[in-house]
Amino acid sequence: MKPGSTVRALRSQRVLYGNEIRPGVIIIQGGKIQEILTDSDPGLGAPYEVLDVGERLVMPGIVDCHVHVNEPGRTTWEGFWTATRAAAAGGVTTIVDMPLNSIPPTTTVRNFLTKVQAARGQCFVDTAFWGGVVPGNQSEIRPLIQAGVLGFKCFLIHSGVEEFPHVTDSDLHTAMTQLQGTDSVLLFHAETEVEQQVAEQEDPCEYSSFLKSRPDTMELEAIQTVTQLCLQYQVRCHIVHLSSAQALETIHAARQAGAPLTVETTHHYLTLSAEHIPPGATQFKCCPPIRAQANQDRLWSALKAGQIDMVVSDHSPCTAELKRVDTGNFTQAWGGISSLQFGLSLFWTTASQKGFSVPEMVKILCQKPAELCHLDRQKGFLLPGHDADLVVWDPDMEFEVTEACIHHKNKLLPYLGFRLRGQVFATIVRGKIVYKQGAFTPHPFGQILLSNKAQTLEA
């Protein structure tokens, strides 16, 4: 079967059933999983072609709920066509687009409809959207929920773009009041400005200089603010891209006290460490920053213990010019890392060495992100009645990250030359093959997913 084909039945010697991997056949009807049969079950003689993938592992497609697509407005950075192709090549079957870095930002219903229109006809995987909370848009929050955003994102510090300003304490209290009773969620970029002593004549091309400018205390103070709001209003809150393990105690205490709080970290914090970032290597810059190896070890331990709920890409691309590759100046470079295509392999390369099982990985990369977005009735699980969103991959096959294999629009990323474990063979979205062995369907068929669970739009 080639990309674009509809799969009615998929056989593998390794299909994930709950917490077990065993031989089976997935029967698909109308884009949904109808049933999962073992080789001994009746019904395998159905009069349609069976896609047999041999020993390759079949599991739910990944749900990446933190992606900056940047379209419309900054399509030289990225766009729906390139971002969703990269997602498909990496086994990601659903993305949720962040409300900023596009122009206009998703902070009003009008802007949201502009973004939806830009996405139409360009999505290779299913795509949903976060709205934004910024000063002065409190009257747009509930209308945006009705229009279809899955929740909202805000910044407690300058976002990096002028059209998406950070919120004040007053803005936060107003937004939380608007969100009460909606079961929506507010996502926080949890850093805040703190007074600090800046050493003179720090070399801006040394990563250590940048790291000192974004200390752990910026995250700690912001997360304390988030937990207090979460407890006070009992509105679902979510901390995006946690980088500092020092905040884990505050998060744990808030949850114990009854805060409906979730937290994510990213592939770059789990893969990269400050000690190994060369001078001038601005492709490693992100905010919050990549911290020391000891901090990374604590993040992995927290993930294993369930203190961190999920891992996402925080795919935040830009052009080489904005990364200041010519000067290597970390102070001036755009802060963002591209990894949408490689999340599965980045995670599995280390997680498999640390004793994580495939079911544990599926919970972290598929199920928990789907639950955060209220998409778990159709995404993230390999169950009858759910969308037939599948990734077929070889967990043991290794490959090298090269520019030639990257489908993101801009190829500058810190993983070039890395040797990763876990090669995607095929990605299936609602029963259709969108990607297989380096080839894509010629006509994207991803849907636009809205918060009204019964409602989707052809993208």
Short mmCIF file of C-alpha atoms in Angstrom, two decimals:
data_model
loop_
_atom_site.label_atom_id
_atom_site.label_comp_id
_atom_site.label_asym_id
_atom_site.label_seq_id
_atom_site.Cartn_x
_atom_site.Cartn_y
_atom_site.Cartn_z
CA MET A 1 0.00 0.00 0.00
CA LYS A 2 1.25 3.48 -0.85
CA PRO A 3 0.68 6.81 0.92
CA GLY A 4 -2.90 7.98 0.49
CA SER A 5 -4.27 4.43 0.61
CA THR A 6 -7.02 3.46 3.03
CA VAL A 7 -6.12 0.65 5.42
CA ARG A 8 -8.92 -1.74 6.37
CA ALA A 9 -6.77 -4.18 8.33
CA LEU A 10 -3.22 -3.98 9.68
CA ARG A 11 -1.32 -7.03 10.91
CA SER A 12 1.83 -7.03 13.05
CA GLN A 13 3.68 -9.41 15.29
CA ARG A 14 3.98 -6.53 17.75
CA VAL A 15 0.75 -4.65 18.48
CA LEU A 16 0.35 -2.73 21.73
CA TYR A 17 -2.65 -4.08 23.67
CA GLY A 18 -2.98 -2.07 26.88
CA ASN A 19 0.26 -2.91 28.70
CA GLU A 20 1.16 -5.87 26.48
CA ILE A 21 2.78 -6.23 23.08
CA ARG A 22 1.63 -9.26 21.10
CA PRO A 23 0.66 -10.38 17.57
CA GLY A 24 -2.61 -9.06 16.23
CA VAL A 25 -4.70 -7.49 13.50
CA ILE A 26 -6.31 -4.07 13.80
CA ILE A 27 -9.61 -3.86 11.90
CA ILE A 28 -10.48 -0.33 10.73
CA GLN A 29 -13.82 0.95 9.52
CA GLY A 30 -14.80 4.54 8.75
CA GLY A 31 -11.45 5.82 10.01
CA LYS A 32 -12.03 4.25 13.44
CA ILE A 33 -10.58 1.17 15.11
CA GLN A 34 -13.39 -1.38 14.92
CA GLU A 35 -11.67 -4.22 16.77
CA ILE A 36 -8.28 -5.72 17.51
CA LEU A 37 -7.99 -9.45 16.80
CA THR A 38 -5.37 -11.99 17.67
CA ASP A 39 -4.16 -14.39 15.00
CA SER A 40 -6.37 -17.10 16.47
CA ASP A 41 -9.56 -14.98 16.33
CA PRO A 42 -12.16 -15.55 13.63
CA GLY A 43 -12.70 -12.83 11.05
CA LEU A 44 -9.21 -12.63 9.61
CA GLY A 45 -10.41 -13.93 6.27
CA ALA A 46 -12.13 -10.66 5.45
CA PRO A 47 -12.41 -9.81 1.72
CA TYR A 48 -10.04 -6.85 1.84
CA GLU A 49 -6.32 -6.38 1.74
CA VAL A 50 -4.38 -6.72 4.98
CA LEU A 51 -1.34 -4.49 5.44
CA ASP A 52 1.23 -6.79 7.05
CA VAL A 53 4.10 -4.87 8.71
CA GLY A 54 5.85 -7.95 10.08
CA GLU A 55 7.82 -7.42 13.28
CA ARG A 56 7.41 -3.65 13.33
CA LEU A 57 5.73 -2.23 16.42
CA VAL A 58 2.27 -0.66 16.12
CA MET A 59 1.10 1.84 18.72
CA PRO A 60 -1.13 4.96 18.88
CA GLY A 61 0.03 7.98 16.94
CA ILE A 62 1.75 10.64 19.01
CA VAL A 63 -0.18 13.70 20.18
CA ASP A 64 2.16 16.72 20.30
CA CYS A 65 0.28 19.48 22.08
CA HIS A 66 3.03 22.11 21.94
CA VAL A 67 3.87 23.17 18.39
CA HIS A 68 4.56 26.64 16.97
CA VAL A 69 3.51 26.48 13.31
CA ASN A 70 3.87 30.29 12.80
CA GLU A 71 1.36 30.55 9.95
CA PRO A 72 0.04 32.99 8.92
CA GLY A 73 2.53 35.83 9.16
CA ARG A 74 5.88 34.14 9.76
CA THR A 75 5.86 31.42 7.16
CA THR A 76 9.58 31.85 6.47
CA TRP A 77 9.98 30.24 9.91
CA GLU A 78 7.51 27.38 9.40
CA GLY A 79 4.05 26.66 8.02
CA PHE A 80 1.26 24.10 8.18
CA TRP A 81 2.45 22.20 5.10
CA THR A 82 6.03 21.69 6.30
CA ALA A 83 5.23 21.32 10.01
CA THR A 84 2.58 18.65 9.51
CA ARG A 85 4.71 16.73 7.01
CA ALA A 86 7.51 16.69 9.58
CA ALA A 87 5.00 15.54 12.19
CA ALA A 88 3.82 12.67 9.99
CA ALA A 89 7.41 11.58 9.31
CA GLY A 90 7.94 11.35 13.06
CA GLY A 91 4.85 9.33 13.91
CA VAL A 92 2.88 12.34 15.17
CA THR A 93 -0.78 12.12 14.12
CA THR A 94 -2.18 15.15 16.00
CA ILE A 95 -0.61 18.53 16.74
CA VAL A 96 -1.93 21.46 18.74
CA ASP A 97 -0.72 24.82 17.46
CA MET A 98 0.37 27.54 19.88
CA PRO A 99 -1.33 30.97 19.67
CA LEU A 100 1.80 33.05 19.18
CA ASN A 101 4.54 33.59 16.60
CA SER A 102 1.87 33.71 13.92
CA ILE A 103 0.55 37.09 12.79
CA PRO A 104 -2.13 37.65 13.88
CA PRO A 105 -1.89 35.74 17.18
CA THR A 106 -4.83 33.57 18.24
CA THR A 107 -6.18 36.04 20.78
CA THR A 108 -9.56 36.91 19.23
CA VAL A 109 -12.23 34.93 17.43
CA ARG A 110 -11.50 36.87 14.25
CA ASN A 111 -7.80 36.00 14.46
CA PHE A 112 -8.64 32.36 15.17
CA LEU A 113 -10.78 32.13 12.04
CA THR A 114 -7.91 33.67 10.07
CA LYS A 115 -5.62 30.91 11.33
CA VAL A 116 -8.12 28.16 10.57
CA GLN A 117 -8.44 29.48 7.03
CA ALA A 118 -4.66 29.46 6.65
CA ALA A 119 -4.53 25.82 7.73
CA ARG A 120 -7.16 24.57 5.29
CA GLY A 121 -5.80 22.24 2.64
CA GLN A 122 -2.31 22.15 4.15
CA CYS A 123 -2.43 19.69 7.06
CA PHE A 124 -1.00 16.19 6.72
CA VAL A 125 -2.05 15.31 10.28
CA ASP A 126 -5.00 16.38 12.42
CA THR A 127 -4.53 19.86 13.85
CA ALA A 128 -6.07 21.72 16.78
CA PHE A 129 -5.38 25.11 18.30
CA TRP A 130 -4.71 26.86 21.59
CA GLY A 131 -6.00 30.38 22.16
CA GLY A 132 -4.02 33.11 23.88
CA VAL A 133 -4.57 35.21 27.00
CA VAL A 134 -3.04 38.66 26.72
CA PRO A 135 -3.79 42.00 28.41
CA GLY A 136 -7.20 43.30 27.38
CA ASN A 137 -8.67 40.24 25.64
CA GLN A 138 -10.72 38.86 28.55
CA SER A 139 -13.97 39.42 26.61
CA GLU A 140 -12.66 37.04 23.90
CA ILE A 141 -11.97 34.08 26.20
CA ARG A 142 -15.41 32.48 26.27
CA PRO A 143 -16.16 33.26 22.61
CA LEU A 144 -12.87 31.58 21.67
CA ILE A 145 -13.94 28.48 23.60
CA GLN A 146 -17.20 28.47 21.67
CA ALA A 147 -15.29 28.93 18.42
CA GLY A 148 -13.22 25.82 19.07
CA VAL A 149 -9.87 26.46 20.77
CA LEU A 150 -8.84 23.70 23.19
CA GLY A 151 -7.61 26.05 25.89
CA PHE A 152 -5.33 29.03 26.38
CA LYS A 153 -1.68 30.00 26.74
CA CYS A 154 -0.20 32.99 28.55
CA PHE A 155 3.26 34.32 29.35
CA LEU A 156 4.44 35.66 32.70
CA ILE A 157 7.49 37.20 30.99
CA HIS A 158 8.11 38.84 27.60
CA SER A 159 7.11 36.31 24.95
CA GLY A 160 9.73 37.34 22.41
CA VAL A 161 7.16 38.86 20.03
CA GLU A 162 5.48 42.23 20.52
CA GLU A 163 2.02 41.16 19.36
CA PHE A 164 1.70 38.65 22.24
CA PRO A 165 2.42 40.65 25.44
CA HIS A 166 2.77 38.99 28.83
CA VAL A 167 0.04 39.22 31.44
CA THR A 168 -0.06 41.05 34.77
CA ASP A 169 -1.46 39.72 38.05
CA SER A 170 -4.68 41.59 37.33
CA ASP A 171 -4.95 40.00 33.88
CA LEU A 172 -4.48 36.57 35.41
CA HIS A 173 -7.23 36.98 37.98
CA THR A 174 -9.61 38.24 35.29
CA ALA A 175 -8.78 35.32 33.01
CA MET A 176 -9.18 32.76 35.77
CA THR A 177 -12.61 34.17 36.57
CA GLN A 178 -13.60 33.83 32.91
CA LEU A 179 -12.37 30.23 32.81
CA GLN A 180 -14.18 29.06 35.95
CA GLY A 181 -16.87 26.55 35.10
CA THR A 182 -15.69 26.01 31.53
CA ASP A 183 -13.40 22.98 32.13
CA SER A 184 -10.94 24.71 29.80
CA VAL A 185 -7.25 24.92 30.70
CA LEU A 186 -4.75 27.76 31.02
CA LEU A 187 -1.17 27.01 29.95
CA PHE A 188 1.64 29.03 31.50
CA HIS A 189 5.06 29.93 30.21
CA ALA A 190 6.30 29.91 33.79
CA GLU A 191 9.19 32.33 34.00
CA THR A 192 9.13 35.75 35.59
CA GLU A 193 11.67 38.55 35.83
CA VAL A 194 13.79 38.52 38.99
CA GLU A 195 16.44 40.88 40.21
CA GLN A 196 19.89 39.43 39.70
CA GLN A 197 23.50 40.46 39.60
CA VAL A 198 24.83 40.35 36.05
CA ALA A 199 28.58 40.02 35.79
CA GLU A 200 30.24 42.55 33.54
CA GLN A 201 32.01 41.51 30.37
CA GLU A 202 30.31 38.13 30.10
CA ASP A 203 31.05 36.65 26.70
CA PRO A 204 27.70 36.50 24.81
CA CYS A 205 29.03 33.63 22.70
CA GLU A 206 29.49 31.40 25.75
CA TYR A 207 26.43 29.36 26.65
CA SER A 208 27.20 29.80 30.35
CA SER A 209 26.57 33.55 29.97
CA PHE A 210 23.07 32.93 28.62
CA LEU A 211 22.33 30.29 31.27
CA LYS A 212 23.23 32.72 34.05
CA SER A 213 20.75 35.23 32.61
CA ARG A 214 17.82 32.76 33.04
CA PRO A 215 18.36 31.21 36.50
CA ASP A 216 16.14 28.58 38.13
CA THR A 217 14.61 31.24 40.37
CA MET A 218 12.75 32.67 37.37
CA GLU A 219 10.86 29.40 37.02
CA LEU A 220 10.47 28.84 40.75
CA GLU A 221 8.80 32.19 41.40
CA ALA A 222 6.53 31.88 38.38
CA ILE A 223 5.43 28.36 39.31
CA GLN A 224 4.62 29.51 42.84
CA THR A 225 2.29 32.10 41.28
CA VAL A 226 0.68 29.46 39.07
CA THR A 227 0.06 27.04 41.92
CA GLN A 228 -1.54 29.74 44.07
CA LEU A 229 -3.91 30.72 41.26
CA CYS A 230 -4.72 27.09 40.50
CA LEU A 231 -5.65 26.41 44.12
CA GLN A 232 -7.63 29.63 44.49
CA TYR A 233 -9.78 29.30 41.36
CA GLN A 234 -9.75 25.51 40.84
CA VAL A 235 -9.27 26.09 37.12
CA ARG A 236 -7.20 23.51 35.25
CA CYS A 237 -3.66 24.86 34.87
CA HIS A 238 -0.74 23.45 32.93
CA ILE A 239 2.95 24.35 33.13
CA VAL A 240 4.61 24.16 29.74
CA HIS A 241 8.23 23.18 29.07
CA LEU A 242 9.44 22.69 32.66
CA SER A 243 13.23 22.94 32.61
CA SER A 244 14.16 23.32 36.29
CA ALA A 245 13.84 20.26 38.51
CA GLN A 246 13.98 22.60 41.52
CA ALA A 247 10.30 23.42 40.93
CA LEU A 248 9.13 19.82 41.35
CA GLU A 249 8.60 20.13 45.11
CA THR A 250 6.33 23.16 44.66
CA ILE A 251 4.33 21.35 41.98
CA HIS A 252 3.98 18.23 44.13
CA ALA A 253 2.82 20.24 47.16
CA ALA A 254 0.18 22.05 45.10
CA ARG A 255 -1.18 18.81 43.70
CA GLN A 256 -1.32 17.29 47.18
CA ALA A 257 -3.33 20.34 48.26
CA GLY A 258 -5.84 19.74 45.47
CA ALA A 259 -4.63 21.89 42.60
CA PRO A 260 -5.85 20.60 39.17
CA LEU A 261 -2.33 21.08 37.82
CA THR A 262 -0.42 19.25 35.08
CA VAL A 263 3.11 19.73 33.79
CA GLU A 264 5.13 18.90 30.70
CA THR A 265 8.78 18.87 29.82
CA THR A 266 10.39 18.67 26.40
CA HIS A 267 12.72 16.47 24.39
CA HIS A 268 15.52 19.03 24.49
CA TYR A 269 15.61 19.21 28.28
CA LEU A 270 15.75 15.40 28.43
CA THR A 271 18.38 15.04 25.70
CA LEU A 272 20.71 18.06 25.85
CA SER A 273 22.79 19.39 28.73
CA ALA A 274 24.54 22.69 29.36
CA GLU A 275 27.95 21.09 29.77
CA HIS A 276 27.95 19.91 26.15
CA ILE A 277 26.88 23.12 24.38
CA PRO A 278 29.79 24.61 22.40
CA PRO A 279 30.55 28.34 22.23
CA GLY A 280 28.46 30.11 19.60
CA ALA A 281 26.12 27.13 19.09
CA THR A 282 22.96 29.22 19.14
CA GLN A 283 20.89 26.36 17.76
CA PHE A 284 20.82 25.18 21.40
CA LYS A 285 19.14 28.34 22.70
CA CYS A 286 15.64 28.05 24.12
CA CYS A 287 13.69 29.62 26.97
CA PRO A 288 13.70 28.41 29.70
CA PRO A 289 17.27 27.29 29.03
CA ILE A 290 18.82 23.85 28.81
CA ARG A 291 20.35 23.25 32.22
CA ALA A 292 23.03 20.98 33.69
CA GLN A 293 23.23 17.20 33.42
CA ALA A 294 22.36 16.74 37.10
CA ASN A 295 19.15 18.70 36.53
CA GLN A 296 18.32 16.53 33.51
CA ASP A 297 18.77 13.38 35.59
CA ARG A 298 16.22 14.71 38.09
CA LEU A 299 13.74 15.42 35.28
CA TRP A 300 14.02 11.83 34.07
CA SER A 301 13.46 10.53 37.62
CA ALA A 302 10.40 12.76 38.02
CA LEU A 303 9.03 11.54 34.70
CA LYS A 304 9.47 7.92 35.76
CA ALA A 305 7.70 8.66 39.04
CA GLY A 306 4.75 10.36 37.32
CA GLN A 307 5.54 13.80 38.71
CA ILE A 308 5.85 15.10 35.13
CA ASP A 309 2.82 14.15 33.06
CA MET A 310 3.98 14.36 29.46
CA VAL A 311 6.78 15.17 27.02
CA VAL A 312 6.24 17.40 23.97
CA SER A 313 8.41 19.04 21.34
CA ASP A 314 7.83 22.78 21.90
CA HIS A 315 8.72 22.95 18.21
CA SER A 316 9.76 26.61 17.82
CA PRO A 317 11.60 27.14 14.53
CA CYS A 318 13.00 30.27 12.94
CA THR A 319 15.37 31.25 10.15
CA ALA A 320 19.14 30.88 10.40
CA GLU A 321 19.47 34.66 10.39
CA LEU A 322 17.37 34.95 13.55
CA LYS A 323 19.50 32.28 15.22
CA ARG A 324 22.52 34.58 14.68
CA VAL A 325 24.61 31.70 13.38
CA ASP A 326 26.93 34.26 11.82
CA THR A 327 27.93 35.80 15.16
CA GLY A 328 27.14 33.01 17.62
CA ASN A 329 25.67 35.57 20.01
CA PHE A 330 23.32 33.80 22.44
CA THR A 331 21.97 37.10 23.75
CA GLN A 332 20.67 38.18 20.35
CA ALA A 333 19.59 34.78 18.97
CA TRP A 334 15.97 33.64 18.79
CA GLY A 335 15.16 31.15 21.55
CA GLY A 336 13.57 28.03 20.14
CA ILE A 337 14.40 24.46 19.12
CA SER A 338 12.92 22.38 16.29
CA SER A 339 12.23 18.74 17.08
CA LEU A 340 8.70 17.91 15.92
CA GLN A 341 9.87 15.23 13.51
CA PHE A 342 12.27 13.53 15.91
CA GLY A 343 10.40 13.45 19.23
CA LEU A 344 9.64 9.73 19.23
CA SER A 345 13.23 8.78 18.44
CA LEU A 346 14.77 11.36 20.78
CA PHE A 347 12.66 10.10 23.64
CA TRP A 348 13.09 6.39 22.97
CA THR A 349 16.86 6.63 22.50
CA THR A 350 17.33 7.59 26.15
CA ALA A 351 14.13 6.24 27.71
CA SER A 352 14.86 2.70 26.53
CA GLN A 353 18.23 2.90 28.29
CA LYS A 354 16.57 4.15 31.48
CA GLY A 355 14.13 1.27 31.72
CA PHE A 356 10.99 2.89 30.30
CA SER A 357 8.61 0.44 28.64
CA VAL A 358 6.64 1.08 25.45
CA PRO A 359 3.36 1.37 27.42
CA GLU A 360 4.98 3.97 29.69
CA MET A 361 6.15 5.89 26.65
CA VAL A 362 2.68 5.79 25.09
CA LYS A 363 1.21 7.23 28.27
CA ILE A 364 3.73 10.09 28.20
CA LEU A 365 3.71 10.90 24.46
CA CYS A 366 0.14 9.96 23.46
CA GLN A 367 -2.37 9.50 26.25
CA LYS A 368 -1.56 12.33 28.67
CA PRO A 369 -1.32 14.99 25.92
CA ALA A 370 -4.68 13.81 24.55
CA GLU A 371 -6.23 14.02 28.02
CA LEU A 372 -4.89 17.55 28.54
CA CYS A 373 -6.65 18.66 25.35
CA HIS A 374 -9.86 16.68 25.97
CA LEU A 375 -9.10 14.71 22.81
CA ASP A 376 -8.75 11.39 24.64
CA ARG A 377 -12.12 10.10 23.44
CA GLN A 378 -10.72 9.93 19.93
CA LYS A 379 -6.92 10.29 20.13
CA GLY A 380 -3.98 8.81 22.01
CA PHE A 381 -5.29 5.29 22.68
CA LEU A 382 -5.30 2.10 20.65
CA LEU A 383 -8.89 1.13 21.46
CA PRO A 384 -12.06 0.23 19.53
CA GLY A 385 -14.04 3.39 18.77
CA HIS A 386 -10.97 5.64 18.70
CA ASP A 387 -9.55 7.17 15.56
CA ALA A 388 -7.27 4.77 13.67
CA ASP A 389 -4.23 6.99 14.27
CA LEU A 390 -1.24 4.66 14.27
CA VAL A 391 2.52 4.79 14.06
CA VAL A 392 4.36 1.76 12.71
CA TRP A 393 8.01 1.80 13.71
CA ASP A 394 11.10 -0.22 14.53
CA PRO A 395 12.27 0.53 18.09
CA ASP A 396 15.64 -1.13 17.47
CA MET A 397 16.65 0.51 14.18
CA GLU A 398 19.13 3.39 14.39
CA PHE A 399 19.56 6.33 12.04
CA GLU A 400 21.56 9.54 11.83
CA VAL A 401 19.91 12.96 11.78
CA THR A 402 21.01 14.71 8.59
CA GLU A 403 19.73 17.79 6.77
CA ALA A 404 18.52 15.55 3.94
CA CYS A 405 16.05 13.74 6.18
CA ILE A 406 14.58 16.85 7.85
CA HIS A 407 11.11 17.93 6.72
CA HIS A 408 10.86 21.07 8.86
CA LYS A 409 11.17 24.25 6.77
CA ASN A 410 14.40 25.34 8.49
CA LYS A 411 17.04 22.67 8.99
CA LEU A 412 19.05 24.27 11.80
CA LEU A 413 18.63 22.18 14.93
CA PRO A 414 20.93 20.91 17.67
CA TYR A 415 20.45 17.25 16.76
CA LEU A 416 22.31 17.23 13.44
CA GLY A 417 24.72 14.31 13.50
CA PHE A 418 22.95 12.60 16.41
CA ARG A 419 22.46 8.86 16.09
CA LEU A 420 18.96 8.01 17.30
CA ARG A 421 17.15 4.77 18.04
CA GLY A 422 13.65 4.14 16.70
CA GLN A 423 12.85 4.53 13.00
CA VAL A 424 9.31 5.36 11.80
CA PHE A 425 8.14 3.12 8.95
CA ALA A 426 4.60 4.44 8.42
CA THR A 427 2.10 6.86 9.93
CA ILE A 428 -1.64 6.34 9.59
CA VAL A 429 -4.22 9.06 10.30
CA ARG A 430 -7.84 7.93 10.65
CA GLY A 431 -7.13 4.80 8.65
CA LYS A 432 -5.23 6.42 5.77
CA ILE A 433 -1.50 6.18 5.17
CA VAL A 434 -0.09 9.70 5.32
CA TYR A 435 3.60 8.69 5.39
CA LYS A 436 5.48 5.53 4.49
CA GLN A 437 9.21 4.92 4.07
CA GLY A 438 10.07 8.51 3.17
CA ALA A 439 7.04 9.18 0.95
CA PHE A 440 3.94 11.26 1.73
CA THR A 441 0.39 11.25 0.49
CA PRO A 442 0.21 13.77 -2.37
CA HIS A 443 -3.02 15.29 -1.00
CA PRO A 444 -3.08 16.14 2.72
CA PHE A 445 -6.25 14.97 4.47
CA GLY A 446 -5.71 16.15 8.03
CA GLN A 447 -8.72 17.51 9.86
CA ILE A 448 -9.05 20.64 11.96
CA LEU A 449 -10.17 19.60 15.43
CA LEU A 450 -12.34 21.93 17.49
CA SER A 451 -13.08 21.85 21.20
CA ASN A 452 -16.66 20.94 20.43
CA LYS A 453 -15.85 17.23 20.39
CA ALA A 454 -18.41 16.33 17.73
CA GLN A 455 -17.08 18.94 15.38
CA THR A 456 -14.22 18.69 12.91
CA LEU A 457 -13.41 20.56 9.75
CA GLU A 458 -11.70 19.16 6.71
CA ALA A 459 -8.28 20.77 6.62
#
